[in-house]
Short mmCIF file of C-alpha atoms and ligand atoms in Angstrom, two decimals:
data_model
loop_
_atom_site.label_atom_id
_atom_site.label_comp_id
_atom_site.label_asym_id
_atom_site.label_seq_id
_atom_site.Cartn_x
_atom_site.Cartn_y
_atom_site.Cartn_z
CA MET U 132 106.96 158.09 73.58
CA THR U 133 108.34 156.31 76.60
CA ARG U 134 107.35 152.78 77.31
CA LEU U 135 108.25 150.72 80.32
CA ALA U 136 108.72 147.00 80.82
CA TRP U 137 108.59 145.65 84.33
CA GLY U 138 108.75 142.57 86.48
CA SER U 139 108.00 142.16 90.17
CA ALA U 140 108.24 139.73 93.05
CA THR U 141 107.28 139.84 96.71
CA ASP U 142 107.82 137.36 99.50
CA VAL U 143 107.07 137.10 103.20
CA GLY U 144 110.71 136.24 103.93
CA ARG U 145 111.85 133.63 106.39
CA LEU U 146 110.91 135.08 109.79
CA ARG U 147 107.82 137.25 109.55
CA PRO U 148 104.38 135.64 109.93
CA ALA U 149 102.75 137.79 107.22
CA ASN U 150 103.71 139.88 104.22
CA GLN U 151 102.95 143.53 104.97
CA ASP U 152 104.57 144.75 101.76
CA MET U 153 102.41 145.65 98.78
CA LEU U 154 103.27 146.49 95.18
CA PHE U 155 101.46 147.91 92.19
CA THR U 156 102.44 147.83 88.52
CA SER U 157 100.82 149.29 85.43
CA ASP U 158 101.90 150.88 82.15
CA ALA U 159 102.37 154.29 83.73
CA LEU U 160 102.63 153.81 87.49
CA LEU U 161 104.67 151.43 89.63
CA ALA U 162 104.83 151.48 93.42
CA VAL U 163 106.06 149.68 96.52
CA ALA U 164 104.66 150.10 100.05
CA ASP U 165 106.05 148.55 103.23
CA GLY U 166 103.39 148.54 105.94
CA MET U 167 103.91 148.46 109.68
CA GLY U 168 101.62 147.89 112.65
CA GLY U 169 100.18 144.93 114.51
CA HIS U 170 96.77 143.26 114.09
CA GLN U 171 97.07 143.28 110.30
CA GLY U 172 97.65 147.05 110.54
CA GLY U 173 100.69 146.92 108.26
CA GLU U 174 98.89 145.01 105.57
CA VAL U 175 95.91 147.34 105.76
CA ALA U 176 98.06 150.48 105.68
CA ALA U 177 100.07 149.32 102.67
CA SER U 178 97.01 148.19 100.78
CA VAL U 179 95.01 151.37 101.56
CA ALA U 180 97.97 153.51 100.43
CA ILE U 181 98.51 151.62 97.18
CA GLU U 182 94.80 151.60 96.34
CA SER U 183 94.48 155.32 97.07
CA LEU U 184 97.59 156.18 95.02
CA ARG U 185 96.32 154.14 92.08
CA ARG U 186 92.88 155.75 92.24
CA ASP U 187 94.00 159.34 92.77
CA PHE U 188 96.88 159.55 90.30
CA VAL U 189 94.65 160.83 87.53
CA GLU U 190 96.82 163.31 85.65
CA PRO U 191 100.34 162.63 84.28
CA THR U 192 102.18 165.32 86.19
CA THR U 193 104.63 165.20 89.06
CA ASP U 194 102.41 167.49 91.12
CA ALA U 195 99.49 165.10 90.63
CA LEU U 196 101.66 162.20 91.76
CA VAL U 197 102.75 164.09 94.90
CA ARG U 198 99.13 165.00 95.54
CA ALA U 199 98.10 161.36 95.16
CA VAL U 200 100.67 160.36 97.81
CA GLN U 201 99.25 163.01 100.16
CA LEU U 202 95.73 161.65 99.55
CA ALA U 203 97.09 158.17 100.27
CA ASN U 204 98.33 159.54 103.61
CA ASP U 205 94.84 160.91 104.32
CA ALA U 206 93.33 157.53 103.46
CA VAL U 207 95.63 155.65 105.87
CA VAL U 208 95.04 158.20 108.67
CA ASP U 209 91.26 157.99 108.15
CA ARG U 210 91.25 154.21 108.13
CA ALA U 211 93.31 154.05 111.34
CA SER U 212 90.92 156.41 113.12
CA ASP U 213 87.98 154.17 112.20
CA ASP U 214 89.37 151.10 113.94
CA PRO U 215 91.23 150.94 117.30
CA ASP U 216 92.93 147.72 116.20
CA LEU U 217 94.60 149.64 113.38
CA LEU U 218 95.77 152.53 115.55
CA GLY U 219 99.43 153.25 114.92
CA MET U 220 99.60 151.60 111.54
CA GLY U 221 101.62 153.26 108.80
CA THR U 222 103.43 152.55 105.60
CA THR U 223 106.28 153.65 103.41
CA LEU U 224 105.52 154.44 99.79
CA CYS U 225 107.77 154.91 96.79
CA ALA U 226 106.53 155.17 93.23
CA LEU U 227 107.66 155.83 89.68
CA ALA U 228 105.37 157.17 86.97
CA ILE U 229 105.52 158.47 83.42
CA VAL U 230 104.57 162.16 83.41
CA ALA U 231 104.57 164.95 80.84
CA VAL U 232 106.63 168.13 81.19
CA ASP U 233 106.20 170.70 78.40
CA GLY U 234 105.04 167.97 76.08
CA ALA U 235 108.00 165.67 76.78
CA ASP U 236 108.02 162.46 78.81
CA ARG U 237 109.71 162.37 82.18
CA LEU U 238 109.82 159.79 84.91
CA ALA U 239 108.49 161.14 88.19
CA ILE U 240 109.73 159.43 91.34
CA VAL U 241 108.20 160.03 94.76
CA ASN U 242 109.13 158.74 98.18
CA VAL U 243 108.07 158.73 101.82
CA GLY U 244 109.86 156.39 104.24
CA ASP U 245 112.73 154.00 103.66
CA SER U 246 111.66 151.96 100.67
CA ARG U 247 114.06 152.82 97.86
CA VAL U 248 114.28 153.55 94.16
CA TYR U 249 117.62 152.66 92.59
CA LEU U 250 118.86 153.57 89.12
CA LEU U 251 120.98 150.88 87.50
CA LYS U 252 122.97 152.24 84.61
CA GLY U 253 125.84 150.52 82.92
CA GLU U 254 128.03 149.12 85.67
CA GLY U 255 126.72 151.38 88.38
CA ILE U 256 123.93 151.59 90.90
CA GLU U 257 122.68 154.85 92.36
CA GLN U 258 120.05 155.37 95.05
CA VAL U 259 117.67 158.00 93.68
CA THR U 260 115.54 158.39 96.80
CA ASP U 261 116.63 159.50 100.25
CA ASP U 262 115.65 157.29 103.20
CA HIS U 263 113.50 158.93 105.85
CA SER U 264 115.02 156.97 108.68
CA LEU U 265 116.97 157.70 111.82
CA VAL U 266 120.18 156.14 110.50
CA ALA U 267 119.90 157.99 107.18
CA THR U 268 119.59 161.25 109.10
CA LEU U 269 122.67 160.41 111.16
CA GLU U 270 124.48 159.48 107.96
CA ARG U 271 123.59 162.79 106.32
CA GLN U 272 124.87 164.55 109.43
CA GLY U 273 128.16 162.67 109.13
CA ARG U 274 127.62 160.83 112.40
CA LEU U 275 127.40 157.38 110.78
CA THR U 276 129.09 155.96 107.72
CA ARG U 277 126.99 154.22 105.07
CA ALA U 278 128.44 150.90 106.20
CA GLU U 279 127.60 151.62 109.84
CA ALA U 280 124.07 152.70 108.92
CA ALA U 281 123.53 149.47 106.97
CA VAL U 282 123.98 147.33 110.09
CA HIS U 283 122.74 149.75 112.77
CA PRO U 284 120.32 148.06 115.24
CA GLN U 285 117.90 151.01 114.97
CA ARG U 286 117.86 151.14 111.19
CA ASN U 287 114.13 150.35 111.19
CA ILE U 288 113.20 153.61 112.91
CA LEU U 289 111.50 155.92 110.42
CA THR U 290 111.34 159.70 110.48
CA ARG U 291 108.56 159.84 107.90
CA ALA U 292 105.78 157.46 106.88
CA LEU U 293 102.20 157.60 105.64
CA GLY U 294 99.48 157.34 108.28
CA ILE U 295 101.41 158.99 111.12
CA ASP U 296 100.15 162.54 110.80
CA ALA U 297 97.54 164.49 108.86
CA ARG U 298 100.39 166.24 107.00
CA VAL U 299 103.15 164.46 105.17
CA MET U 300 106.10 165.78 103.20
CA VAL U 301 106.68 163.97 99.94
CA ASP U 302 110.04 163.96 98.16
CA SER U 303 109.84 163.99 94.39
CA TRP U 304 112.21 163.88 91.43
CA GLU U 305 111.85 164.20 87.68
CA VAL U 306 114.20 162.07 85.62
CA LEU U 307 114.84 161.89 81.89
CA PRO U 308 113.74 158.55 80.58
CA VAL U 309 116.80 157.03 78.92
CA VAL U 310 116.42 153.89 76.87
CA GLY U 311 118.22 151.03 78.60
CA ASP U 312 118.06 152.50 82.08
CA ARG U 313 116.74 150.18 84.71
CA TYR U 314 115.06 151.20 87.96
CA VAL U 315 114.55 148.99 90.99
CA LEU U 316 111.87 149.87 93.55
CA CYS U 317 112.22 147.83 96.72
CA SER U 318 111.39 147.52 100.40
CA ASP U 319 114.13 147.37 103.04
CA GLY U 320 113.81 143.59 103.09
CA LEU U 321 115.98 143.64 99.94
CA PHE U 322 118.76 146.10 100.70
CA ASN U 323 119.18 145.02 104.33
CA GLU U 324 120.04 141.52 103.07
CA VAL U 325 121.69 142.11 99.69
CA ASP U 326 124.32 144.80 99.27
CA GLU U 327 124.09 147.27 96.43
CA SER U 328 127.06 145.97 94.48
CA ARG U 329 125.45 142.53 94.42
CA ILE U 330 122.13 144.02 93.27
CA ALA U 331 124.00 145.72 90.40
CA ALA U 332 125.99 142.61 89.47
CA THR U 333 122.87 140.45 89.46
CA SER U 334 121.05 142.98 87.30
CA ARG U 335 123.81 142.86 84.68
CA LYS U 336 123.36 139.11 84.39
CA LEU U 337 119.58 139.07 84.02
CA ALA U 338 117.98 140.91 81.10
CA ASP U 339 114.42 139.98 81.93
CA PRO U 340 112.96 142.23 84.66
CA THR U 341 110.83 139.46 86.15
CA ASP U 342 113.83 137.14 86.34
CA LEU U 343 115.78 139.85 88.15
CA ALA U 344 112.96 140.60 90.63
CA ARG U 345 112.67 136.92 91.50
CA GLU U 346 116.42 136.44 91.79
CA LEU U 347 116.78 139.46 94.11
CA VAL U 348 114.03 138.09 96.35
CA ARG U 349 115.79 134.73 96.37
CA LEU U 350 119.10 136.37 97.33
CA ALA U 351 117.41 138.33 100.14
CA ASN U 352 116.00 135.09 101.55
CA GLU U 353 119.40 133.49 101.19
CA GLY U 354 120.88 136.43 103.11
CA GLY U 355 118.52 135.83 106.04
CA GLY U 356 115.04 136.85 104.89
CA ARG U 357 114.48 138.70 108.17
CA ASP U 358 111.81 140.97 106.70
CA ASN U 359 109.25 140.94 103.90
CA ILE U 360 110.93 141.42 100.52
CA THR U 361 109.43 143.30 97.59
CA VAL U 362 111.13 144.18 94.30
CA VAL U 363 109.77 145.94 91.22
CA VAL U 364 112.20 146.14 88.27
CA VAL U 365 111.41 148.76 85.59
CA ASP U 366 113.18 148.96 82.24
CA VAL U 367 112.93 152.05 80.04
CA LEU U 368 112.08 151.04 76.47
CA ASP U 369 111.73 153.10 73.34
CA ASP U 370 108.46 152.95 71.49
CA ASP U 371 109.63 149.96 69.45
CA GLY U 372 110.09 147.96 72.62
CA HIS U 373 113.90 148.10 72.50
CA GLY U 374 116.09 148.88 75.41
CA LEU U 375 116.36 145.73 77.48
CA ALA U 376 119.42 145.69 79.70
CA GLY U 377 122.65 145.25 77.79
CA GLU U 378 121.18 146.52 74.55
CA SER U 379 121.83 150.14 75.31
CA ALA U 380 123.65 151.63 78.24
CA GLY U 381 122.50 155.13 77.34
CA THR U 382 124.81 158.06 76.83
CA ASP U 383 123.13 160.77 78.82
CA VAL U 384 125.62 161.62 81.55
CA ASP U 385 123.88 164.91 82.30
CA ARG U 386 120.63 163.33 83.32
CA VAL U 387 118.28 165.38 85.41
CA VAL U 388 117.85 163.95 88.85
CA ALA U 389 116.47 166.67 91.05
CA ALA U 390 113.79 167.43 93.52
CA VAL U 391 111.22 169.52 91.71
CA SER U 392 107.86 171.21 91.75
CA GLY U 393 106.98 173.79 94.36
CA GLU U 394 105.75 171.94 97.35
CA ALA U 395 108.00 168.96 96.78
CA ARG U 396 111.06 171.19 96.46
CA ALA U 397 110.14 172.94 99.71
CA ALA U 398 109.73 169.54 101.31
CA ALA U 399 113.14 168.44 100.12
CA ILE U 400 114.83 171.63 101.26
CA SER U 401 113.26 171.48 104.70
CA ARG U 402 113.99 167.80 105.09
CA ALA U 403 117.01 168.34 107.30
CA ALA U 404 114.89 170.16 109.85
CA ALA U 405 112.11 167.61 109.68
CA ASP U 406 114.53 164.76 110.14
CA SER U 407 116.16 166.35 113.16
CA VAL U 408 116.92 163.64 115.67
CA SER U 409 116.23 166.00 118.56
CA ALA U 410 112.60 166.45 117.44
CA PRO U 411 111.39 162.91 116.89
CA ALA U 412 107.69 163.82 116.61
CA THR U 413 107.24 161.47 113.68
CA VAL U 414 109.87 158.92 114.56
CA SER U 415 108.44 155.46 114.40
CA ALA U 416 109.94 152.05 114.84
CA ARG U 417 108.27 149.13 113.14
CA SER U 418 108.24 147.06 116.30
CA GLU U 419 107.60 149.87 118.79
CA ARG U 420 105.20 152.24 117.12
CA ARG U 421 102.26 151.59 119.40
CA ALA U 422 104.20 152.90 122.36
CA ALA U 423 105.76 155.75 120.43
CA ARG U 424 102.49 157.27 119.31
CA PRO U 425 99.95 159.06 121.53
CA PRO U 426 96.48 157.55 121.36
CA ARG U 427 94.03 159.32 119.10
CA PRO U 428 90.92 160.71 120.82
CA ARG U 429 87.96 158.59 119.83
CA ASN U 430 84.36 159.56 119.74
CA PHE U 431 81.87 157.70 117.64
CA THR U 432 83.33 155.11 115.27
CA TRP U 433 81.91 152.58 112.86
CA ARG U 434 83.27 149.93 115.20
CA VAL U 435 81.01 151.21 117.98
CA LEU U 436 78.03 151.25 115.60
CA PHE U 437 78.83 147.69 114.56
CA PHE U 438 79.02 146.63 118.21
CA VAL U 439 75.66 148.24 119.03
CA LEU U 440 74.06 146.57 116.01
CA ALA U 441 75.52 143.22 117.06
CA VAL U 442 74.11 143.59 120.60
CA VAL U 443 70.68 144.59 119.25
CA THR U 444 70.72 141.62 116.89
CA VAL U 445 71.63 139.17 119.66
CA MET U 446 68.90 140.63 121.90
CA GLY U 447 66.40 140.34 119.06
CA ILE U 448 67.28 136.70 118.47
CA GLY U 449 66.98 136.07 122.23
CA ALA U 450 63.55 137.70 122.33
CA ILE U 451 62.36 135.56 119.41
CA ALA U 452 63.66 132.42 121.15
CA VAL U 453 61.93 133.30 124.44
CA ASN U 454 58.74 134.12 122.56
CA TYR U 455 58.84 130.77 120.79
CA TYR U 456 59.57 128.86 123.98
CA GLY U 457 56.93 130.79 125.94
CA ARG U 458 54.09 130.44 123.43
CA HIS U 459 54.62 127.27 121.40
CA THR U 460 53.30 124.80 123.93
CA TYR U 461 49.99 124.05 125.66
CA TYR U 462 48.91 122.74 129.00
CA VAL U 463 45.77 121.64 130.78
CA GLY U 464 45.20 123.36 134.10
CA PHE U 465 42.64 124.60 136.56
CA ASP U 466 41.09 128.07 136.58
CA ALA U 467 39.62 127.89 140.07
CA ASP U 468 37.80 124.52 139.73
CA ALA U 469 37.23 124.68 135.96
CA VAL U 470 39.57 122.72 133.67
CA TRP U 471 40.95 124.87 130.83
CA ILE U 472 43.43 124.41 128.02
CA TYR U 473 46.10 127.10 128.12
CA GLN U 474 48.57 128.28 125.52
CA GLY U 475 52.00 128.91 127.00
CA ARG U 476 53.90 127.53 129.97
CA PRO U 477 52.58 127.08 133.51
CA GLY U 478 53.64 130.16 135.46
CA GLY U 479 54.73 131.95 132.27
CA VAL U 480 58.20 132.61 130.81
CA LEU U 481 59.68 136.03 131.58
CA TRP U 482 57.18 138.55 130.20
CA ILE U 483 55.05 135.94 128.41
CA GLN U 484 52.06 134.83 130.45
CA PRO U 485 49.96 131.78 129.51
CA GLU U 486 46.58 132.39 127.96
CA ALA U 487 43.41 130.36 128.69
CA ILE U 488 42.12 129.44 125.24
CA GLU U 489 39.55 126.65 125.66
CA ASP U 490 37.09 125.78 128.37
CA THR U 491 36.89 121.97 128.59
CA HIS U 492 33.59 122.11 130.54
CA LEU U 493 35.14 119.73 133.05
CA THR U 494 35.52 120.64 136.68
CA ARG U 495 37.85 119.47 139.37
CA ALA U 496 35.14 117.00 140.51
CA ASP U 497 34.96 115.49 136.99
CA VAL U 498 38.60 114.45 136.68
CA PRO U 499 40.04 111.25 138.14
CA ALA U 500 41.63 111.81 141.50
CA ALA U 501 44.94 110.49 140.22
CA THR U 502 45.22 113.31 137.64
CA VAL U 503 44.25 116.23 139.89
CA ALA U 504 47.82 116.78 141.03
CA GLU U 505 49.29 116.95 137.50
CA ILE U 506 46.54 119.28 136.29
CA ASP U 507 47.17 121.44 139.36
CA LYS U 508 50.81 121.77 138.17
CA GLY U 509 49.69 122.21 134.58
CA LYS U 510 49.83 119.12 132.31
CA ILE U 511 52.06 120.20 129.43
CA GLU U 512 51.32 118.99 125.89
CA PRO U 513 53.42 119.94 122.87
CA THR U 514 50.45 120.73 120.58
CA LEU U 515 46.84 121.74 120.87
CA ASP U 516 45.82 118.34 119.40
CA ASP U 517 47.76 116.59 122.16
CA ALA U 518 45.96 118.74 124.74
CA HIS U 519 42.61 117.80 123.14
CA ARG U 520 43.55 114.09 123.32
CA TYR U 521 44.44 114.46 126.99
CA VAL U 522 41.08 116.11 127.72
CA THR U 523 39.23 113.44 125.72
CA ASN U 524 40.98 110.87 127.84
CA LEU U 525 39.82 112.71 130.97
CA TYR U 526 36.26 112.49 129.68
CA GLY U 527 36.75 108.75 129.21
CA GLN U 528 37.82 108.41 132.84
CA SER U 529 35.41 110.95 134.21
CA PRO U 530 33.21 109.58 136.99
CA THR U 531 30.33 111.89 135.96
CA PRO U 532 30.79 113.09 132.37
CA THR U 533 28.68 116.14 131.88
CA THR U 534 29.04 116.92 128.24
CA SER U 535 30.71 115.85 125.01
CA ALA U 536 34.45 116.04 124.42
CA PRO U 537 35.62 119.56 123.57
CA ALA U 538 37.71 118.38 120.67
CA ALA U 539 34.54 117.94 118.63
CA SER U 540 33.21 121.40 119.32
CA PRO U 541 35.73 123.38 121.30
CA THR U 542 34.69 126.55 122.95
CA THR U 543 37.35 129.02 122.13
CA ALA U 544 37.77 131.90 124.46
CA THR U 545 40.23 134.67 124.65
CA VAL U 546 40.65 135.83 128.16
CA ALA U 547 43.07 137.99 130.01
CA PRO U 548 46.39 136.34 130.74
CA VAL U 549 46.49 134.58 134.06
CA GLY U 550 49.36 134.27 136.41
CA ASN U 551 49.15 130.69 137.75
MG1 LIG F 150 110.31 146.14 105.58
#
């Protein structure tokens, strides 16, 4: 039974404001995603892809792993269509998993984009995955050397990524698990800064996978750190836990490293056509993808619903505030020549008209001449008690009091709203 030991490290690097790489490690599945897109799009794409892969890889077969990558593509596409800020986001994804083939363990490796899986064996280093990038296509066509591709200014232009289209081709391989073999999954932030011979030499010096992952990240930062850097180191152990680097180099020179399994094989075979430079339908550059991609038609989205709910909420709060302001005060005013206590504001507030609630049994002739003008305007009092006190005071000053103060036995009336 195959067991894996692993170590990982990720770092924002020295120039980028955020880390849009994402990694996942578990006993049977390890993955690296390198997201791209502004407004947090890259982080969202990488995290949606990793979460979807982890959730949907439910059966230990290569086909199930390929299917999980396709579902991860669906998840990124769906998420982007829900939010205009995330339009154009995408991500690479490479993964390694333990699968079963005819009752025997194999390592399944899948890839979309230009994150890489390397095999480190003995003195050597071999790139298992093929990059889905413009420069890799030109290299396969013999138009660029590997050295030229490594420093090409357009090396960040991808020919395949998750989140770009509803369909995605996934490359896959099945590999014999050999005790002592070491795999490195990484984003381009590693291999653009640290050349492969140095990755191999560093690996030979560090037996612990976590130590190696951290050291490779450190070297990438030392080399410039121009991109996010993510490294997952995976060691193949036997079921006793043996097999750390240096303990066994393995003897299997006829290892199986091949694209397999129906759909994946078809994808690999047709890759040359898909990667054709003259048909760049899925070409995407990390810094230019918004311009390179046609806008998606949008109808109803959750964002629109959220906006409508926000507007309704603000309007509701406004209505409550107006209601409070319009009703939670009192004033003493005239209704013709009769003095009444009103609830509300003189003249009303928007749709809220004041309401005459108590007849004071005073008339214009009863109130001191000096107060007629302020009652004409409406003498505002913050509470009903304050209004009662004001009226009591009027009685005290009244030249011809006609009855007792209303505060003792108020006459409460509900009348139609008035407009004064
Ligand atoms: Mg990158």
